[in-house]
Amino acid sequence: RALLWLGPVYLAGYLGLSGSWVLLALALWLCWGHNRRGKRDRLAAAFALLEDEREAVCRGLAARHLPAWVHFPDVERVEWLNKVLVQAWPYFGTIMEKTFKEVLEPKIRAKNVHLKTCTFTKIHFGEKCPRINGIKAYTKEIGRRQVTLDLQICYIGDCEIHMDISKFNLGVKGVQLYGTLRVILEPLLTDAPFVGAVTLFFMQKPHLEINWAGMSNLLDVPGINVMSDSLIQDFIAARLVLPNRITVPLKKNMDIAHLRFPIPQGVIRVHLLEAENLVQKDSFLGAIRGKSDPYALLRLGTVQYRSKTVSRDLNPIWNETFEFVVHEVPGQDLEVDLYDEDPDKDDFMGSLLIGLVDVMNDRTVDEWFPLSKTTSGHLHLKLEWLSLVNDQEKLHEDKKGLSTAILIVYLDSAFNLPKNHFEYSNGECGAKKIKNNKYLKKMEREPSSFVLLTVGNKTQKSKTCNFSKDPTWGQAFTFFVHSAHSQSLHIEIKDKERDSALGTSVVCLSHLLKDPNMTLDQRFQLDHSSSDSFIQMKLVLRALNVEEPDPQRVKAGVSASKQGPVRVMEKGGNQQKFVSPPEVSKVPPVSKDSAAPESLPKRDSREELDTKDISAAPVPSEIVAGPDGVEHKQNPEHLPLPVLHSGAAAVPTLPVVQELRLAPSVTSLGSLPSSCFELSSSNLDIHNGTEMPLGEIQLTVRYASIRQSLVVLVNGCRNLVPSSNRGVDPYVRIYLLPDRRWTSRKKTSVKKKTLNPQYDEKFEFFESLENVKKRTLDIAVKNSRPFISQERKDLGKVRIDLSQEDLIKGFAQW
């Protein structure tokens, strides 16, 4: 073994190679070994979790390793199904071994001449079977003739598969697979088997990690491992990830075309406007912080777009628009990641995840979203939900060059394709004399054809059907259309091996407008091919329409319509006088680059207040529990109300309104906003020896459903009691009791020499709603004193019992 290790070194010296080659080979070998050890460690940790899930949960593993039912109450645990899988797994392994030997092995040998010696030497699917970590069933969001299930699949397998190709041994020894598999049972029938078909697909690309064996270990070499993993994931995505589906009919003569290729549910138009207060990632000599060069990656399913890069700017302005086709709601989410572009490796600057159900319900969302997984930063997005309508009047051309329609192409099959481009020339037989017999035999084989479909400047490619004059593709494609009256669909069928055209066709989209349903389902004659060569397609054109939101609908989720400041009516004699509430925050100035007002820079942490749901009915004067436990009437005129964006005011119609209170909308976090709620105040625990309190703190508390987090917005304090003559430097400390760990402590910045500090800082505690309901917020205002000072550190404290609060609606009060 020592000679084997020293052999390459001796050979490099014997050939006179530079020592850098030896160092490079050593570095590659070390990285390869590191990758191999990392894979083995991750596989061992996954096996440990698989062996005893209860013990692993009790040990408090990282959240990403815990099953879904731990975090989400609507995800159900199905241990009975896992027990069934354990019992059936050996029989499934026997069936798969037979399939590999009798079906897969002959197909691999027929693929290529060099693969004729392919033989599976060992096929063992192991003792570990896939697990279902949780199932979520949808009932309200879907039709009555279907059942939709989301299965959290986890496969940590000890399978071992080896194959020999020309005396080279390749193999797999261990696989990890995580993903969400959607199962749709549709349509439900009144007779056996009660379900017409089963449709399977992954919502997102599943996480896949393979532990290679034999010569396949070379795939773990740095650089190659990333490429090989991505190729395998792309292979899976091309068949099992939306919009690709597998549909299996359960009843004879069942038409599954509309199940395999349903019309998309809509289109989401994303206006990437700007960002601010991004983190500084660039540094000079590792110490001096500079600015960053941010860009955004927007991803929905398998489609990803990248924005332009804004150089040296922590408050970049993009003003770019992207459009995504949405196939499944609920289920699909919009992901936005920000990166700092660097010559070597781009630095992560924050991310954002937006549920599309709320966007679909609210139609239009224009918000500042706080970035997660980072220390600071907000992203300004405008989201529009575009419905697909069968209305030709909606097909007017957009002046801004945006899409006005979507074309859905169902590519079925082709008939009677020529063997090669010499066989037919413009519909006539063109005889060619080929002297090379070997090439002649190759030309006489059936074509391996694929299709290129082009609309405008976008081209999509179908899969390849090998050795068939009548190929069947069975795929669906979508194209955005800017002008349905002038654009065309170009089809070109090509032979993979000879890269020659076997036929072309052009379909003007204006032909679709002649049909009332804007649909064509027929055979199309191929040009530059045989006279009896056709291609079977179904074309569906749908207009994109932005519907007006329902003014009566209660806003839920990500968006809310913005209105002007709320005016309070007070009674004065026989007349009604409208008075504006006292101003607490500044009205944001109008940005130079946008006609829309900027977000609130301080008071609401760039989350605009929601006035859409303010009740027009009067709210009676509410009772506020004072610091001494005595209930006092609260004067509505002295309650500060945040000032909203200017616009039409929601004016109450009844003569006496004592109080209207608003909670800032945490709509970017997917919570359920509400503007009217009961006031419940907690008592101050610390007093200064008199009946007077130690001051007041203004808080906004709300639970964000989508992000599964409790959001606490510390607005500011007033009338604090000084602890010394030199003044105080107050800050706010927050615990979510009973957790008093230093790592879970939240702390605002320190405001110097003030008794009325303004913070406007937001903190999040990532806990489930059930856990939050059992907790208590412990909020203390402290003085940032010198280390050896004798000054009093605690300025005041308040505790809020969250079990008594409606956290979904939220509350905001002093």
GROMACS .gro file of C-alpha atoms in nm, residues 294-723:
model
  430
  294PRO     CA    1  -2.675   4.234  -0.470
  295TYR     CA    2  -2.883   4.033  -0.713
  296ALA     CA    3  -3.197   3.824  -0.664
  297LEU     CA    4  -3.288   3.466  -0.757
  298LEU     CA    5  -3.662   3.408  -0.794
  299ARG     CA    6  -3.779   3.049  -0.805
  300LEU     CA    7  -4.114   2.877  -0.843
  301GLY     CA    8  -4.099   2.502  -0.890
  302THR     CA    9  -3.841   2.420  -1.156
  303VAL     CA   10  -3.843   2.771  -1.309
  304GLN     CA   11  -3.580   3.016  -1.187
  305TYR     CA   12  -3.496   3.372  -1.291
  306ARG     CA   13  -3.203   3.592  -1.198
  307SER     CA   14  -3.222   3.968  -1.173
  308LYS     CA   15  -2.952   4.210  -1.280
  309THR     CA   16  -2.668   4.289  -1.039
  310VAL     CA   17  -2.661   4.634  -0.879
  311SER     CA   18  -2.301   4.725  -0.805
  312ARG     CA   19  -2.192   4.860  -0.467
  313ASP     CA   20  -2.533   4.940  -0.322
  314LEU     CA   21  -2.704   4.825   0.000
  315ASN     CA   22  -3.031   4.985  -0.114
  316PRO     CA   23  -3.054   4.851  -0.471
  317ILE     CA   24  -3.331   4.939  -0.715
  318TRP     CA   25  -3.410   4.674  -0.977
  319ASN     CA   26  -3.755   4.756  -1.122
  320GLU     CA   27  -3.771   4.421  -1.304
  321THR     CA   28  -4.072   4.201  -1.380
  322PHE     CA   29  -4.089   3.821  -1.388
  323GLU     CA   30  -4.379   3.590  -1.466
  324PHE     CA   31  -4.436   3.236  -1.339
  325VAL     CA   32  -4.697   2.977  -1.430
  326VAL     CA   33  -4.866   2.840  -1.117
  327HIS     CA   34  -4.988   2.481  -1.149
  328GLU     CA   35  -5.089   2.388  -0.793
  329VAL     CA   36  -5.243   2.609  -0.525
  330PRO     CA   37  -5.213   2.536  -0.239
  331GLY     CA   38  -4.872   2.377  -0.256
  332GLN     CA   39  -4.644   2.599  -0.461
  333ASP     CA   40  -4.458   2.889  -0.300
  334LEU     CA   41  -4.251   3.174  -0.438
  335GLU     CA   42  -3.890   3.168  -0.318
  336VAL     CA   43  -3.665   3.474  -0.337
  337ASP     CA   44  -3.296   3.459  -0.243
  338LEU     CA   45  -3.060   3.756  -0.239
  339TYR     CA   46  -2.688   3.713  -0.306
  340ASP     CA   47  -2.381   3.933  -0.317
  341GLU     CA   48  -2.199   3.873  -0.644
  342ASP     CA   49  -1.830   3.797  -0.597
  343PRO     CA   50  -1.558   3.670  -0.832
  344ASP     CA   51  -1.515   3.347  -0.634
  345LYS     CA   52  -1.831   3.255  -0.442
  346ASP     CA   53  -2.148   3.460  -0.405
  347ASP     CA   54  -2.247   3.543  -0.046
  348PHE     CA   55  -2.598   3.477   0.082
  349MET     CA   56  -2.782   3.795   0.193
  350GLY     CA   57  -3.127   3.670   0.295
  351SER     CA   58  -3.430   3.486   0.167
  352LEU     CA   59  -3.807   3.514   0.145
  353LEU     CA   60  -4.086   3.257   0.109
  354ILE     CA   61  -4.435   3.369   0.005
  355GLY     CA   62  -4.741   3.146   0.002
  356LEU     CA   63  -4.935   3.193  -0.320
  357VAL     CA   64  -5.274   3.111  -0.167
  358ASP     CA   65  -5.289   3.455  -0.008
  359VAL     CA   66  -5.177   3.627  -0.328
  360MET     CA   67  -5.445   3.441  -0.525
  361ASN     CA   68  -5.713   3.551  -0.277
  362ASP     CA   69  -5.597   3.914  -0.252
  363ARG     CA   70  -5.521   3.952  -0.626
  364THR     CA   71  -5.263   4.230  -0.577
  365VAL     CA   72  -4.997   4.263  -0.307
  366ASP     CA   73  -4.760   4.557  -0.272
  367GLU     CA   74  -4.549   4.515   0.041
  368TRP     CA   75  -4.211   4.551   0.204
  369PHE     CA   76  -4.111   4.202   0.314
  370PRO     CA   77  -3.855   4.143   0.591
  371LEU     CA   78  -3.579   3.905   0.485
  372SER     CA   79  -3.522   3.591   0.689
  373LYS     CA   80  -3.196   3.409   0.768
  374THR     CA   81  -3.015   3.741   0.791
  375THR     CA   82  -2.965   4.023   1.040
  376SER     CA   83  -3.126   4.305   0.842
  377GLY     CA   84  -3.287   4.390   0.513
  378HIS     CA   85  -3.628   4.440   0.353
  379LEU     CA   86  -3.742   4.361   0.000
  380HIS     CA   87  -4.011   4.555  -0.185
  381LEU     CA   88  -4.224   4.334  -0.411
  382LYS     CA   89  -4.544   4.388  -0.600
  383LEU     CA   90  -4.726   4.064  -0.673
  384GLU     CA   91  -5.018   4.030  -0.914
  385TRP     CA   92  -5.234   3.721  -0.955
  386LEU     CA   93  -5.344   3.674  -1.316
  387SER     CA   94  -5.641   3.448  -1.379
  388LEU     CA   95  -5.673   3.247  -1.700
  389VAL     CA   96  -5.996   3.347  -1.872
  390ASN     CA   97  -6.160   3.244  -2.197
  391ASP     CA   98  -6.236   3.598  -2.311
  392GLN     CA   99  -6.097   3.740  -2.635
  393GLU     CA  100  -6.170   4.097  -2.522
  394LYS     CA  101  -5.892   4.063  -2.263
  395LEU     CA  102  -5.633   4.006  -2.535
  396HIS     CA  103  -5.547   4.371  -2.590
  397GLU     CA  104  -5.175   4.436  -2.630
  398ASP     CA  105  -4.999   4.564  -2.319
  399LYS     CA  106  -4.823   4.899  -2.365
  400LYS     CA  107  -4.543   4.799  -2.127
  401GLY     CA  108  -4.463   4.486  -2.326
  402LEU     CA  109  -4.594   4.245  -2.061
  403SER     CA  110  -4.765   3.919  -2.144
  404THR     CA  111  -5.136   3.928  -2.218
  405ALA     CA  112  -5.204   3.557  -2.270
  406ILE     CA  113  -5.066   3.211  -2.214
  407LEU     CA  114  -5.042   2.935  -2.474
  408ILE     CA  115  -5.062   2.575  -2.354
  409VAL     CA  116  -4.933   2.314  -2.599
  410TYR     CA  117  -5.022   1.949  -2.540
  411LEU     CA  118  -4.775   1.762  -2.761
  412ASP     CA  119  -4.921   1.418  -2.825
  413SER     CA  120  -4.756   1.227  -3.109
  414ALA     CA  121  -4.645   1.221  -3.472
  415PHE     CA  122  -4.728   0.986  -3.757
  416ASN     CA  123  -4.529   0.853  -4.050
  417LEU     CA  124  -4.208   1.046  -3.998
  418PRO     CA  125  -3.939   0.996  -4.265
  419LYS     CA  126  -3.640   0.786  -4.167
  420ASN     CA  127  -3.403   1.067  -4.257
  421HIS     CA  128  -3.398   1.402  -4.430
  422PHE     CA  129  -3.287   1.237  -4.756
  423GLU     CA  130  -3.600   1.027  -4.781
  424TYR     CA  131  -3.827   1.324  -4.854
  425SER     CA  132  -3.746   1.667  -4.981
  426ASN     CA  133  -4.037   1.912  -4.979
  427GLY     CA  134  -4.284   1.627  -5.002
  428GLU     CA  135  -4.112   1.450  -5.290
  429CYS     CA  136  -3.887   1.149  -5.277
  430GLY     CA  137  -3.525   1.253  -5.325
  431ALA     CA  138  -3.312   0.947  -5.395
  432LYS     CA  139  -2.956   0.975  -5.271
  433LYS     CA  140  -2.678   0.735  -5.350
  434ILE     CA  141  -2.482   0.646  -5.041
  435LYS     CA  142  -2.160   0.455  -5.111
  436ASN     CA  143  -2.074   0.382  -4.746
  437ASN     CA  144  -2.267   0.070  -4.648
  438LYS     CA  145  -2.214   0.131  -4.275
  439TYR     CA  146  -2.357   0.478  -4.304
  440LEU     CA  147  -2.638   0.342  -4.522
  441LYS     CA  148  -2.741   0.097  -4.249
  442LYS     CA  149  -2.742   0.380  -4.000
  443MET     CA  150  -2.961   0.589  -4.230
  444GLU     CA  151  -3.210   0.304  -4.266
  445ARG     CA  152  -3.279   0.287  -3.894
  446GLU     CA  153  -3.595   0.440  -3.749
  447PRO     CA  154  -3.541   0.802  -3.637
  448SER     CA  155  -3.487   0.906  -3.274
  449SER     CA  156  -3.690   1.225  -3.281
  450PHE     CA  157  -3.751   1.522  -3.054
  451VAL     CA  158  -3.950   1.842  -3.105
  452LEU     CA  159  -3.844   2.206  -3.076
  453LEU     CA  160  -4.135   2.443  -3.003
  454THR     CA  161  -4.080   2.816  -3.037
  455VAL     CA  162  -4.299   3.117  -2.957
  456GLY     CA  163  -4.127   3.452  -2.990
  457ASN     CA  164  -3.774   3.420  -2.854
  458LYS     CA  165  -3.845   3.125  -2.625
  459THR     CA  166  -3.775   2.769  -2.739
  460GLN     CA  167  -3.859   2.451  -2.549
  461LYS     CA  168  -3.746   2.099  -2.623
  462SER     CA  169  -3.938   1.774  -2.580
  463LYS     CA  170  -3.797   1.441  -2.472
  464THR     CA  171  -3.650   1.203  -2.734
  465CYS     CA  172  -3.841   0.900  -2.860
  466ASN     CA  173  -3.591   0.643  -2.982
  467PHE     CA  174  -3.621   0.448  -3.307
  468SER     CA  175  -3.980   0.514  -3.403
  469LYS     CA  176  -4.154   0.658  -3.708
  470ASP     CA  177  -4.464   0.713  -3.496
  471PRO     CA  178  -4.325   0.866  -3.176
  472THR     CA  179  -4.546   0.948  -2.878
  473TRP     CA  180  -4.418   1.224  -2.651
  474GLY     CA  181  -4.714   1.302  -2.426
  475GLN     CA  182  -4.584   1.632  -2.286
  476ALA     CA  183  -4.724   1.977  -2.210
  477PHE     CA  184  -4.554   2.315  -2.260
  478THR     CA  185  -4.654   2.670  -2.170
  479PHE     CA  186  -4.555   2.994  -2.343
  480PHE     CA  187  -4.624   3.356  -2.253
  481VAL     CA  188  -4.783   3.547  -2.542
  482HIS     CA  189  -4.754   3.923  -2.590
  483SER     CA  190  -4.970   3.959  -2.900
  484ALA     CA  191  -5.200   3.671  -2.990
  485HIS     CA  192  -5.301   3.838  -3.318
  486SER     CA  193  -4.950   3.844  -3.464
  487GLN     CA  194  -4.742   3.571  -3.297
  488SER     CA  195  -4.703   3.211  -3.418
  489LEU     CA  196  -4.602   2.871  -3.285
  490HIS     CA  197  -4.310   2.715  -3.475
  491ILE     CA  198  -4.267   2.337  -3.456
  492GLU     CA  199  -3.958   2.152  -3.578
  493ILE     CA  200  -3.909   1.775  -3.546
  494LYS     CA  201  -3.543   1.675  -3.549
  495ASP     CA  202  -3.350   1.350  -3.548
  496LYS     CA  203  -3.122   1.324  -3.246
  497GLU     CA  204  -2.844   1.120  -3.406
  498ARG     CA  205  -2.820   1.313  -3.732
  499ASP     CA  206  -2.946   1.650  -3.607
  500SER     CA  207  -3.152   1.687  -3.923
  501ALA     CA  208  -3.506   1.822  -3.961
  502LEU     CA  209  -3.774   1.559  -4.024
  503GLY     CA  210  -4.057   1.809  -4.058
  504THR     CA  211  -4.171   2.157  -3.963
  505SER     CA  212  -4.498   2.336  -3.905
  506VAL     CA  213  -4.613   2.689  -3.825
  507VAL     CA  214  -4.942   2.763  -3.647
  508CYS     CA  215  -5.061   3.123  -3.630
  509LEU     CA  216  -5.218   3.198  -3.294
  510SER     CA  217  -5.483   3.403  -3.470
  511HIS     CA  218  -5.638   3.071  -3.581
  512LEU     CA  219  -5.716   2.999  -3.217
  513LEU     CA  220  -5.919   3.319  -3.197
  514LYS     CA  221  -6.163   3.184  -3.452
  515ASP     CA  222  -6.272   2.915  -3.208
  516PRO     CA  223  -6.509   3.027  -2.928
  517ASN     CA  224  -6.307   2.831  -2.670
  518MET     CA  225  -5.974   2.943  -2.819
  519THR     CA  226  -5.875   2.576  -2.855
  520LEU     CA  227  -5.745   2.361  -3.142
  521ASP     CA  228  -5.720   1.982  -3.107
  522GLN     CA  229  -5.623   1.824  -3.437
  523ARG     CA  230  -5.355   1.685  -3.664
  524PHE     CA  231  -5.124   1.936  -3.829
  525GLN     CA  232  -4.960   1.866  -4.165
  526LEU     CA  233  -4.579   1.872  -4.154
  527ASP     CA  234  -4.388   2.073  -4.412
  528HIS     CA  235  -4.057   1.957  -4.560
  529SER     CA  236  -4.163   1.602  -4.489
  530SER     CA  237  -4.377   1.328  -4.633
  531SER     CA  238  -4.720   1.414  -4.768
  532ASP     CA  239  -4.876   1.185  -4.509
  533SER     CA  240  -4.667   1.301  -4.210
  534PHE     CA  241  -4.865   1.466  -3.932
  535ILE     CA  242  -4.821   1.585  -3.576
  536GLN     CA  243  -5.102   1.560  -3.321
  537MET     CA  244  -5.133   1.855  -3.081
  538LYS     CA  245  -5.385   2.036  -2.868
  539LEU     CA  246  -5.342   2.413  -2.839
  540VAL     CA  247  -5.520   2.617  -2.572
  541LEU     CA  248  -5.500   2.996  -2.553
  542ARG     CA  249  -5.607   3.180  -2.238
  543ALA     CA  250  -5.606   3.553  -2.164
  544LEU     CA  251  -5.438   3.686  -1.850
  545ASN     CA  252  -5.669   3.894  -1.635
  546VAL     CA  253  -5.606   4.082  -1.311
  547GLU     CA  254  -5.934   4.071  -1.123
  548GLU     CA  255  -6.039   4.345  -0.887
  549PRO     CA  256  -6.025   4.237  -0.522
  550ASP     CA  257  -6.355   4.195  -0.341
  551PRO     CA  258  -6.397   4.499  -0.112
  552GLN     CA  259  -6.619   4.297   0.123
  553ARG     CA  260  -6.371   4.014   0.166
  554VAL     CA  261  -6.172   3.998   0.486
  555LYS     CA  262  -5.806   4.011   0.394
  556ALA     CA  263  -5.610   3.709   0.492
  557GLY     CA  264  -5.246   3.635   0.447
  558VAL     CA  265  -4.989   3.826   0.259
  559SER     CA  266  -5.168   4.138   0.144
  560ALA     CA  267  -5.409   4.410   0.237
  561SER     CA  268  -5.537   4.712   0.049
  562LYS     CA  269  -5.394   5.037   0.177
  563GLN     CA  270  -5.621   5.328   0.265
  564GLY     CA  271  -5.574   5.667   0.416
  565PRO     CA  272  -5.555   5.774   0.780
  566VAL     CA  273  -5.840   5.670   1.003
  567ARG     CA  274  -6.040   5.964   1.131
  568VAL     CA  275  -6.207   5.958   1.469
  569MET     CA  276  -6.546   6.125   1.518
  570GLU     CA  277  -6.620   6.293   1.845
  571LYS     CA  278  -6.952   6.439   1.949
  572GLY     CA  279  -6.977   6.813   1.995
  573GLY     CA  280  -7.325   6.952   2.049
  574ASN     CA  281  -7.549   6.870   1.757
  575GLN     CA  282  -7.263   6.860   1.512
  576GLN     CA  283  -7.020   6.583   1.433
  577LYS     CA  284  -6.658   6.686   1.411
  578PHE     CA  285  -6.389   6.476   1.245
  579VAL     CA  286  -6.053   6.485   1.417
  580SER     CA  287  -5.738   6.317   1.295
  581PRO     CA  288  -5.562   6.100   1.548
  582PRO     CA  289  -5.242   6.232   1.699
  583GLU     CA  290  -4.945   6.160   1.478
  584VAL     CA  291  -4.704   5.900   1.602
  585SER     CA  292  -4.509   5.820   1.290
  586LYS     CA  293  -4.407   6.025   0.997
  587VAL     CA  294  -4.580   5.997   0.665
  588PRO     CA  295  -4.322   5.853   0.429
  589PRO     CA  296  -4.196   6.079   0.153
  590VAL     CA  297  -4.249   6.000  -0.211
  591SER     CA  298  -3.959   5.821  -0.366
  592LYS     CA  299  -3.794   5.983  -0.665
  593ASP     CA  300  -3.780   5.656  -0.851
  594SER     CA  301  -4.137   5.551  -0.792
  595ALA     CA  302  -4.470   5.721  -0.792
  596ALA     CA  303  -4.582   5.507  -0.499
  597PRO     CA  304  -4.506   5.631  -0.148
  598GLU     CA  305  -4.214   5.470   0.028
  599SER     CA  306  -4.270   5.231   0.312
  600LEU     CA  307  -4.288   5.352   0.668
  601PRO     CA  308  -3.924   5.380   0.763
  602LYS     CA  309  -3.963   5.353   1.137
  603ARG     CA  310  -4.294   5.300   1.306
  604ASP     CA  311  -4.402   4.980   1.135
  605SER     CA  312  -4.068   4.839   1.035
  606ARG     CA  313  -4.163   4.883   0.671
  607GLU     CA  314  -4.489   4.700   0.706
  608GLU     CA  315  -4.777   4.923   0.616
  609LEU     CA  316  -5.079   4.933   0.841
  610ASP     CA  317  -5.389   4.752   0.737
  611THR     CA  318  -5.706   4.959   0.736
  612LYS     CA  319  -5.901   4.749   0.496
  613ASP     CA  320  -6.076   4.556   0.768
  614ILE     CA  321  -6.166   4.844   1.001
  615SER     CA  322  -6.519   4.799   1.114
  616ALA     CA  323  -6.751   5.088   1.044
  617ALA     CA  324  -6.944   5.018   1.364
  618PRO     CA  325  -6.847   5.213   1.676
  619VAL     CA  326  -6.631   5.046   1.934
  620PRO     CA  327  -6.732   5.128   2.290
  621SER     CA  328  -6.491   5.278   2.534
  622GLU     CA  329  -6.266   5.005   2.662
  623ILE     CA  330  -6.140   4.933   3.009
  624VAL     CA  331  -5.765   4.947   3.060
  625ALA     CA  332  -5.606   4.777   3.357
  626GLY     CA  333  -5.368   5.021   3.515
  627PRO     CA  334  -5.042   4.940   3.685
  628ASP     CA  335  -5.208   4.930   4.024
  629GLY     CA  336  -5.464   4.676   3.907
  630VAL     CA  337  -5.748   4.933   3.909
  631GLU     CA  338  -5.945   4.959   3.589
  632HIS     CA  339  -5.957   5.304   3.432
  633LYS     CA  340  -6.151   5.449   3.142
  634GLN     CA  341  -5.916   5.515   2.859
  635ASN     CA  342  -5.967   5.841   2.675
  636PRO     CA  343  -5.964   5.768   2.304
  637GLU     CA  344  -5.821   6.108   2.224
  638HIS     CA  345  -5.500   6.020   2.406
  639LEU     CA  346  -5.449   5.688   2.233
  640PRO     CA  347  -5.187   5.725   1.959
  641LEU     CA  348  -5.280   5.583   1.624
  642PRO     CA  349  -5.019   5.518   1.358
  643VAL     CA  350  -5.070   5.732   1.053
  644LEU     CA  351  -5.128   5.536   0.737
  645HIS     CA  352  -5.071   5.619   0.376
  646SER     CA  353  -5.282   5.898   0.240
  647GLY     CA  354  -5.593   5.809   0.047
  648ALA     CA  355  -5.962   5.762   0.104
  649ALA     CA  356  -6.042   5.753   0.475
  650ALA     CA  357  -6.269   5.498   0.631
  651VAL     CA  358  -6.516   5.722   0.816
  652PRO     CA  359  -6.749   5.568   1.073
  653THR     CA  360  -7.113   5.644   1.012
  654LEU     CA  361  -7.248   5.640   1.365
  655PRO     CA  362  -7.221   5.960   1.571
  656VAL     CA  363  -7.014   5.843   1.866
  657VAL     CA  364  -6.694   5.647   1.828
  658GLN     CA  365  -6.490   5.625   2.142
  659GLU     CA  366  -6.192   5.443   2.004
  660LEU     CA  367  -6.055   5.274   1.696
  661ARG     CA  368  -5.735   5.079   1.737
  662LEU     CA  369  -5.512   4.929   1.473
  663ALA     CA  370  -5.249   4.662   1.480
  664PRO     CA  371  -4.979   4.707   1.217
  665SER     CA  372  -5.029   4.445   0.951
  666VAL     CA  373  -4.767   4.176   0.956
  667THR     CA  374  -4.902   4.077   0.620
  668SER     CA  375  -4.564   3.994   0.480
  669LEU     CA  376  -4.550   3.707   0.726
  670GLY     CA  377  -4.882   3.558   0.628
  671SER     CA  378  -5.075   3.635   0.943
  672LEU     CA  379  -5.447   3.705   0.954
  673PRO     CA  380  -5.484   4.081   0.994
  674SER     CA  381  -5.765   4.242   1.184
  675SER     CA  382  -5.809   4.600   1.287
  676CYS     CA  383  -6.061   4.580   1.569
  677PHE     CA  384  -5.988   4.372   1.876
  678GLU     CA  385  -6.029   4.359   2.251
  679LEU     CA  386  -5.779   4.553   2.459
  680SER     CA  387  -5.611   4.340   2.725
  681SER     CA  388  -5.320   4.497   2.907
  682SER     CA  389  -5.080   4.331   3.147
  683ASN     CA  390  -4.978   4.492   3.474
  684LEU     CA  391  -4.635   4.637   3.532
  685ASP     CA  392  -4.444   4.427   3.780
  686ILE     CA  393  -4.209   4.699   3.905
  687HIS     CA  394  -4.320   5.022   4.072
  688ASN     CA  395  -4.128   5.312   4.210
  689GLY     CA  396  -4.294   5.305   4.550
  690THR     CA  397  -4.586   5.528   4.451
  691GLU     CA  398  -4.910   5.489   4.261
  692MET     CA  399  -4.741   5.623   3.948
  693PRO     CA  400  -4.602   5.371   3.696
  694LEU     CA  401  -4.242   5.365   3.583
  695GLY     CA  402  -4.336   5.465   3.230
  696GLU     CA  403  -4.495   5.294   2.931
  697ILE     CA  404  -4.378   5.079   2.641
  698GLN     CA  405  -4.563   5.045   2.311
  699LEU     CA  406  -4.571   4.693   2.166
  700THR     CA  407  -4.725   4.524   1.866
  701VAL     CA  408  -4.762   4.145   1.898
  702ARG     CA  409  -4.892   3.913   1.635
  703TYR     CA  410  -4.854   3.554   1.517
  704ALA     CA  411  -4.746   3.502   1.154
  705SER     CA  412  -4.912   3.186   1.029
  706ILE     CA  413  -4.706   3.128   0.715
  707ARG     CA  414  -4.370   3.176   0.885
  708GLN     CA  415  -4.482   2.993   1.201
  709SER     CA  416  -4.341   3.268   1.421
  710LEU     CA  417  -4.445   3.512   1.693
  711VAL     CA  418  -4.364   3.867   1.584
  712VAL     CA  419  -4.296   4.129   1.851
  713LEU     CA  420  -4.255   4.487   1.733
  714VAL     CA  421  -4.102   4.720   1.993
  715ASN     CA  422  -4.219   5.064   1.893
  716GLY     CA  423  -4.090   5.284   2.175
  717CYS     CA  424  -4.114   5.395   2.536
  718ARG     CA  425  -4.236   5.713   2.704
  719ASN     CA  426  -4.216   5.879   3.043
  720LEU     CA  427  -3.942   5.653   3.176
  721VAL     CA  428  -3.821   5.725   3.528
  722PRO     CA  429  -3.450   5.826   3.532
  723SER     CA  430  -3.220   5.615   3.748
   0.00000   0.00000   0.00000
